[in-house]
Short mmCIF file of C-alpha atoms in Angstrom, two decimals:
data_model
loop_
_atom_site.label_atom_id
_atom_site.label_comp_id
_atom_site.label_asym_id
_atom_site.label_seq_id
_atom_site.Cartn_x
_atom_site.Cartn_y
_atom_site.Cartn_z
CA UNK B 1 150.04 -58.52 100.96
CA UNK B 2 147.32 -61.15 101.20
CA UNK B 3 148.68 -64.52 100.30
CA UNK B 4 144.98 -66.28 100.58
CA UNK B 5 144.38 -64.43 97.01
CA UNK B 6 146.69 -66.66 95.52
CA UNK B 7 145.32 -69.80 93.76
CA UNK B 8 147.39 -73.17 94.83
CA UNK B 9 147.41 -72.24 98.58
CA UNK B 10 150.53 -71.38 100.62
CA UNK B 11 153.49 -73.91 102.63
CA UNK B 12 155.23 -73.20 105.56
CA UNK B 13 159.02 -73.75 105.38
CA UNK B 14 159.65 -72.62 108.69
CA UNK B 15 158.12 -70.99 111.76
CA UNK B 16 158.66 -67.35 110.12
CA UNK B 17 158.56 -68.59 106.85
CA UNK B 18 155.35 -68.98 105.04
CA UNK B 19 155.01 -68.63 100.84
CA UNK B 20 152.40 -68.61 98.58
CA UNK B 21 152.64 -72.03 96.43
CA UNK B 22 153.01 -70.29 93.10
CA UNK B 23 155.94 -67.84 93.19
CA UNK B 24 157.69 -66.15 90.75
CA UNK B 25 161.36 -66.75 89.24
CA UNK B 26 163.11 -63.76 87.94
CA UNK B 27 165.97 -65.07 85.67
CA UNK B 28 163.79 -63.96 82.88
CA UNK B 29 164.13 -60.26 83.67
CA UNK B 30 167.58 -60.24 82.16
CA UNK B 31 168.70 -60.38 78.98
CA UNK B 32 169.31 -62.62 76.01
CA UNK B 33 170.70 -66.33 77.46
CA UNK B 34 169.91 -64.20 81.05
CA UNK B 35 172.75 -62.01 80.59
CA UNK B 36 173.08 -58.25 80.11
CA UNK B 37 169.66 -56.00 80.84
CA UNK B 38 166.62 -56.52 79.45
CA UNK B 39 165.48 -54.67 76.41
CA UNK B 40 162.55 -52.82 78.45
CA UNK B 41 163.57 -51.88 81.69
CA UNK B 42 160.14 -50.55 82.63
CA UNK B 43 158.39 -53.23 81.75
CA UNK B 44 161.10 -55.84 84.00
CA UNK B 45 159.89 -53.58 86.92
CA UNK B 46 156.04 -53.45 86.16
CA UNK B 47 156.21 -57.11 86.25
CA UNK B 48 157.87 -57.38 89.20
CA UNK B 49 155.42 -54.97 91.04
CA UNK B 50 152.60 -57.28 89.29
CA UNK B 51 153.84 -60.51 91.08
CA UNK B 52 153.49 -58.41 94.49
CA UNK B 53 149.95 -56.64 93.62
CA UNK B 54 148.49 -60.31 92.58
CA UNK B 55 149.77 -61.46 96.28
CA UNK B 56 152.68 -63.41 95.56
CA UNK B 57 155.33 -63.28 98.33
CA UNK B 58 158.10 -65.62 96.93
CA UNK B 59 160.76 -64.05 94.61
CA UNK B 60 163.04 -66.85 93.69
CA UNK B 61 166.54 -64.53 92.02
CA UNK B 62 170.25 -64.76 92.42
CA UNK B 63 173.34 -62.33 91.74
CA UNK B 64 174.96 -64.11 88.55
CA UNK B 65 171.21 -63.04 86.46
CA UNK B 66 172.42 -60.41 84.78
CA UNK B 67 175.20 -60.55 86.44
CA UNK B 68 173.54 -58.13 89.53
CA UNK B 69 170.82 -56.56 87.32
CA UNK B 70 168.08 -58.98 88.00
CA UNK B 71 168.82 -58.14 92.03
CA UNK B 72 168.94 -54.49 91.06
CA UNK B 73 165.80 -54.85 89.39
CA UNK B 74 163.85 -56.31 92.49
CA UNK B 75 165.41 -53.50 94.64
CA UNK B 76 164.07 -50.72 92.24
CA UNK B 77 160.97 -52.24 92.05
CA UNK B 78 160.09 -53.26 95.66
CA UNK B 79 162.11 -51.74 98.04
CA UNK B 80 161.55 -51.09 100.74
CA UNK B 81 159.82 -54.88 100.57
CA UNK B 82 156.57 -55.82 101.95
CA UNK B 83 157.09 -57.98 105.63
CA UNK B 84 155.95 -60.63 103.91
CA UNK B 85 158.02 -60.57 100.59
CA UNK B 86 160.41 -63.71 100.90
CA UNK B 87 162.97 -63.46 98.47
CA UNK B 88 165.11 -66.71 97.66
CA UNK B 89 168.83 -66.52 96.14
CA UNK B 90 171.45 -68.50 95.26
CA UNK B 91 175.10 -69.10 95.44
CA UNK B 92 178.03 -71.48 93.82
CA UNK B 93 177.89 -70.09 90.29
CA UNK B 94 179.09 -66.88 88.50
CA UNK B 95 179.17 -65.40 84.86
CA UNK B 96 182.29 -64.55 82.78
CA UNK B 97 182.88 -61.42 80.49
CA UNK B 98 181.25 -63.99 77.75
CA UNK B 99 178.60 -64.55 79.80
CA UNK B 100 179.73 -68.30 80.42
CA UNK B 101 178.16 -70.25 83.53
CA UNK B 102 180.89 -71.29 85.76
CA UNK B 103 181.38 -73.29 89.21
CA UNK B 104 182.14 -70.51 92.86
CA UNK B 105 182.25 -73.04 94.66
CA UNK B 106 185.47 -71.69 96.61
CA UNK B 107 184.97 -70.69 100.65
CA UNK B 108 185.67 -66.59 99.16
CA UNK B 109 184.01 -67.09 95.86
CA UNK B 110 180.64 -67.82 97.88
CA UNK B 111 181.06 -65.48 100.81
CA UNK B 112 181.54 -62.67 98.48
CA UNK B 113 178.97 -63.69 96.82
CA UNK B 114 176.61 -63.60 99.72
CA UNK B 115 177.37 -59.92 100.40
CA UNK B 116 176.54 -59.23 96.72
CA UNK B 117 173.25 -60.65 97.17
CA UNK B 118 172.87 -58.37 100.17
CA UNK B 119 174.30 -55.03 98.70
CA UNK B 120 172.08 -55.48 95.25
CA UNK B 121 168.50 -56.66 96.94
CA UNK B 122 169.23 -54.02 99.64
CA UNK B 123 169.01 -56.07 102.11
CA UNK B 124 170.34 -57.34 106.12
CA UNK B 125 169.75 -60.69 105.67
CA UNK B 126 168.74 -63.05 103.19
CA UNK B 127 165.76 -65.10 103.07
CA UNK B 128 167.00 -68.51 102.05
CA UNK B 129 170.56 -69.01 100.09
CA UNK B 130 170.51 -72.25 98.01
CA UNK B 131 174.09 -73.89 97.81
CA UNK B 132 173.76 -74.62 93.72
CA UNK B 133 175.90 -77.65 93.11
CA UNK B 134 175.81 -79.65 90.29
CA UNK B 135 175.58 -79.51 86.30
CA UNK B 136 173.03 -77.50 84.54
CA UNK B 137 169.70 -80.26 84.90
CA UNK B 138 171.07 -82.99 87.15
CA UNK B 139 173.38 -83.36 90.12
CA UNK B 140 177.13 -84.20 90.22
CA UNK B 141 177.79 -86.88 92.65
CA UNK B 142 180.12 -85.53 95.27
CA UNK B 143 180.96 -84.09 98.39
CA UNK B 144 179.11 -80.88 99.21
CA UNK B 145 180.25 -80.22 102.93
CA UNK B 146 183.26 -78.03 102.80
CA UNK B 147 180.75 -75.10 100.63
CA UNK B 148 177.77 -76.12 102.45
CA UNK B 149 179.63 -75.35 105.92
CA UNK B 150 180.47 -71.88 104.24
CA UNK B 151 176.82 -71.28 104.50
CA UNK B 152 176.37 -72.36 108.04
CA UNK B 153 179.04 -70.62 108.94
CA UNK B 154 176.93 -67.22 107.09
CA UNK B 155 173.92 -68.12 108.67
CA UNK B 156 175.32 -68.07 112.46
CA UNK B 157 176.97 -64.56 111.66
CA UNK B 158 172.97 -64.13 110.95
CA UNK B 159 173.63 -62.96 107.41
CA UNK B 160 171.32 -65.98 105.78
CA UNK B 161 167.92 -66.46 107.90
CA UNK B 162 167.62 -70.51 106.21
CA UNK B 163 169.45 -72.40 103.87
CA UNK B 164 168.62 -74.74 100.99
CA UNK B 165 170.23 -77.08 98.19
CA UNK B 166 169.69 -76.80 94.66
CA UNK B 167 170.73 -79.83 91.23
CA UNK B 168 171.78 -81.85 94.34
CA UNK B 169 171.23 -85.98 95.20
CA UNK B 170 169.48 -88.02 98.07
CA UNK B 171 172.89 -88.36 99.57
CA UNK B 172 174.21 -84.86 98.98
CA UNK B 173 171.02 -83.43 101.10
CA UNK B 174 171.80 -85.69 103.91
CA UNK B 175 175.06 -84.86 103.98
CA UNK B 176 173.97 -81.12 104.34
CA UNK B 177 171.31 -82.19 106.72
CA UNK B 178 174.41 -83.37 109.19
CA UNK B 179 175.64 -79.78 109.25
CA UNK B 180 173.14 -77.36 109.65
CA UNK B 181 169.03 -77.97 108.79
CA UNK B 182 167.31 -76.91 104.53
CA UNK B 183 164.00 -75.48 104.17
CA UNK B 184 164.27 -76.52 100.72
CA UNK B 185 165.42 -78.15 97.84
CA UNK B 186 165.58 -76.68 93.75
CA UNK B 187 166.21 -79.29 91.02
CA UNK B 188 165.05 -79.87 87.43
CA UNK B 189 161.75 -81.27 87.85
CA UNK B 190 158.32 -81.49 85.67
CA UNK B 191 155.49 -83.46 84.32
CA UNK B 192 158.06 -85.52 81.47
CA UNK B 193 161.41 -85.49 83.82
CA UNK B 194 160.41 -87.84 87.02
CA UNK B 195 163.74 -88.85 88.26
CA UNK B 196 163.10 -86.76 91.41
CA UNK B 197 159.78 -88.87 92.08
CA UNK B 198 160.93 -90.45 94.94
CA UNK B 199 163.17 -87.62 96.45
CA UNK B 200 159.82 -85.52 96.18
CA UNK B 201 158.03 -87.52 98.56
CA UNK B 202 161.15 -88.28 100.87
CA UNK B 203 160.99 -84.57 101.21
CA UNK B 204 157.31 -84.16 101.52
CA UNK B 205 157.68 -86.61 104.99
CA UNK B 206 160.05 -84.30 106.40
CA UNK B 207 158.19 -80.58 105.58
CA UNK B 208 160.98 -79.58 103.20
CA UNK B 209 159.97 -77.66 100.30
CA UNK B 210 160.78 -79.19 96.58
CA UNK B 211 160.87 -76.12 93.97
CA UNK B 212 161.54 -77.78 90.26
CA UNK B 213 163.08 -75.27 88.11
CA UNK B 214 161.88 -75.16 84.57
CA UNK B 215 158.57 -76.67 85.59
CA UNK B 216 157.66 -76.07 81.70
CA UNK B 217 160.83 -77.53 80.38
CA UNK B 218 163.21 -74.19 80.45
CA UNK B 219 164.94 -73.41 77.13
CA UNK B 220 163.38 -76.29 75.52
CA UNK B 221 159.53 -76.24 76.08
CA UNK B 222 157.07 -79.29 77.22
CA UNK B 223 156.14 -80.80 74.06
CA UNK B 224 153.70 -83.39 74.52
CA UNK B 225 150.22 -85.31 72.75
CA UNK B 226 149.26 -86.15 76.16
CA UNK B 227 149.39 -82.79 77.71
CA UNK B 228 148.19 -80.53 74.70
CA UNK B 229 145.12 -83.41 74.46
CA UNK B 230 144.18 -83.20 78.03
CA UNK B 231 144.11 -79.09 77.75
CA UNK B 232 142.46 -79.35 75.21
CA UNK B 233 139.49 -81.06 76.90
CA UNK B 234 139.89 -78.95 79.93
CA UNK B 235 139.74 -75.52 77.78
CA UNK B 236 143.38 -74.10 78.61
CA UNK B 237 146.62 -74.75 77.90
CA UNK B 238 149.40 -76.89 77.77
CA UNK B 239 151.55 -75.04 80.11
CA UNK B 240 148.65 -73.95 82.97
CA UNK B 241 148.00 -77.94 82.99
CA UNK B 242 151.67 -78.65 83.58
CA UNK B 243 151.93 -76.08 86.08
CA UNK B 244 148.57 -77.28 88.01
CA UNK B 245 149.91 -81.06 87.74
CA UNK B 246 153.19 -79.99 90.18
CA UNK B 247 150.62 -77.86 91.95
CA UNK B 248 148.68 -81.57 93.00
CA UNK B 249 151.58 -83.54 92.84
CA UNK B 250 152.46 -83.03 96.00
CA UNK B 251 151.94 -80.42 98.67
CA UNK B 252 155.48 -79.07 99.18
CA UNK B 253 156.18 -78.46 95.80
CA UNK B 254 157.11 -74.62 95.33
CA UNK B 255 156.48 -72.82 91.75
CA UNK B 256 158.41 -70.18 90.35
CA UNK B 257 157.78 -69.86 86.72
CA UNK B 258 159.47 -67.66 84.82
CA UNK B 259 158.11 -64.56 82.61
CA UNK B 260 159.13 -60.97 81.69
CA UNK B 261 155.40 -60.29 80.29
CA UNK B 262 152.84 -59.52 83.13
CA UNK B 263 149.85 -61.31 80.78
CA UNK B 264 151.79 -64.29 80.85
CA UNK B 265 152.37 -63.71 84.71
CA UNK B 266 148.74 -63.23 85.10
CA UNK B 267 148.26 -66.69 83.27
CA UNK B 268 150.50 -69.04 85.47
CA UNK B 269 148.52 -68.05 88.51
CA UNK B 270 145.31 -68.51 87.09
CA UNK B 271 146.56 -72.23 86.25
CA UNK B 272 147.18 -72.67 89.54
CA UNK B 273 143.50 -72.51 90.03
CA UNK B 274 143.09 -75.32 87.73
CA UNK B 275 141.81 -78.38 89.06
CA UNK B 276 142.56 -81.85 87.17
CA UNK B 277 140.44 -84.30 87.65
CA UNK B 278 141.27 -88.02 88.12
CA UNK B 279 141.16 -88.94 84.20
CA UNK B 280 143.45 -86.47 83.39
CA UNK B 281 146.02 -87.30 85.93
CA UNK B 282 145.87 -90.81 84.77
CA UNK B 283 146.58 -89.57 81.20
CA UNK B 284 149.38 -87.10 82.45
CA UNK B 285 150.66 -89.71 84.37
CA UNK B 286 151.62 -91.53 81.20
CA UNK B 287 154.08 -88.67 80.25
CA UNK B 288 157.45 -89.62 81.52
CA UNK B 289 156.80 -93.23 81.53
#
């Protein structure tokens, strides 16, 4: 693949690990409440082989979608992957026979669940695993050491290349940071929820990558005068200008939107094209305060 054809640029993580800016998060490939399969299985794996044709190389999964059919449905699609495909999982969750979302937090829980990233994406070794912590938008204050060793532990048996953090605090990451070294961080982060402001740019000073999950407000969509005025005036949308404000607010932020339509896919990496200029930052700026 040729990651220069994707608008918003790329950021290195790591010395082997470069990613296009704008990636691509596949919870959406499941179905209903991202549980069960998807209604069109065809279309799930056209989609998928769309994010790789328009030069995307960051695949951000994990093994509770679905449960395992999201990971099946990369592995269908891609494999065998392109060298450059980086695909990004994570760990310390798992679903119920009601398709509930609860804590794996245990040393087994996540080493099995490891090895079911591995068996389902078809794969050696895994890209990055993100230790998921936390409640569903905001961290749980807390210890994290005992699973985050788990993961170190995983990584020197060479089964996880780099590890990350995801819904996790200032203190939690440092804490991690005092066992083994995170190419990233995931939290709930977008243009109207700002508590991560300042972790953004601690992060930004020390080349880790910040990827917001539901950078257009998840379940519950952006809803916003400010935002629908300035696209507006720019001639696009709402959602292409929140996705092109993370895109400028700060170089290490990491995309991975979130579509099972490839139209739609085709429209969050043309916003990442977009360009706001000063005025509308200013504007946008106003959202969360």
């Amino acid at each position: 693949m040729t990651s220069t054809r994707v608008p918003g640029g790329t950021f290195t993580m790591a010395e082997d690990l470069t990613v296009t800016r704008m990636g691509y998060g596949a919870m959406q490939l499941a179905g209903p409440h991202v549980f069960g399969p998807p209604a069109d299985p065809d279309a799930a794996v056209s989609v998928l082989r769309e994010v790789v044709r328009l030069g995307i190389n960051h695949i951000d999964t994990a093994d509770f979608y679905g449960p395992v059919v999201v990971n099946e449905l990369i592995r269908e699609a891609l494999h065998p992957y392109p060298d450059d495909l980086r695909i990004v999982t994570k760990v310390g969750s798992l679903r119920d026979a009601e398709g509930n979302w609860l804590p794996a937090l245990a040393p087994e829980q996540l080493r099995q669940a490891v090895h079911d990233n591995l068996d389902h994406l078809g794969l050696d070794a895994l890209d990055i695993v993100n230790l998921r912590v936390g409640g569903f938008d905001r961290p749980t204050p807390g210890p994290i050491s005992a699973p985050f060793t788990v993961l170190a532990q995983l990584q020197q048996e060479r089964l996880i290349k780099h590890l990350g953090l995801s819904t996790v605090n200032a203190e939690q990451i440092a804490e991690a940071q005092s066992i083994a070294p995170i190419v990233c961080v995931q939290n709930f982060y977008n243009i109207a929820n700002r508590d991560d402001d300042d972790l953004v740019d601690s992060l930004a000073a020390q080349g880790i990558a910040y990827v917001p999950y539901f950078p257009l407000g998840g379940f519950s969509p952006l809803q916003s005068e400010e935002l629908s005025a300035v696209a507006t005036r720019l001639g696009t949308t709402p959602m292409a200008v929140a996705l092109a404000w993370l895109l400028q607010r700060s170089p290490n932020i990491l995309l991975i939107p979130g579509t099972s339509s490839v139209t739609h896919l085709r429209q969050n990496v043309s916003a990442a094209a977009l360009n706001l200029p000063e005025d509308a930052l200013t504007e946008l700026n106003r959202i969360a305060s």
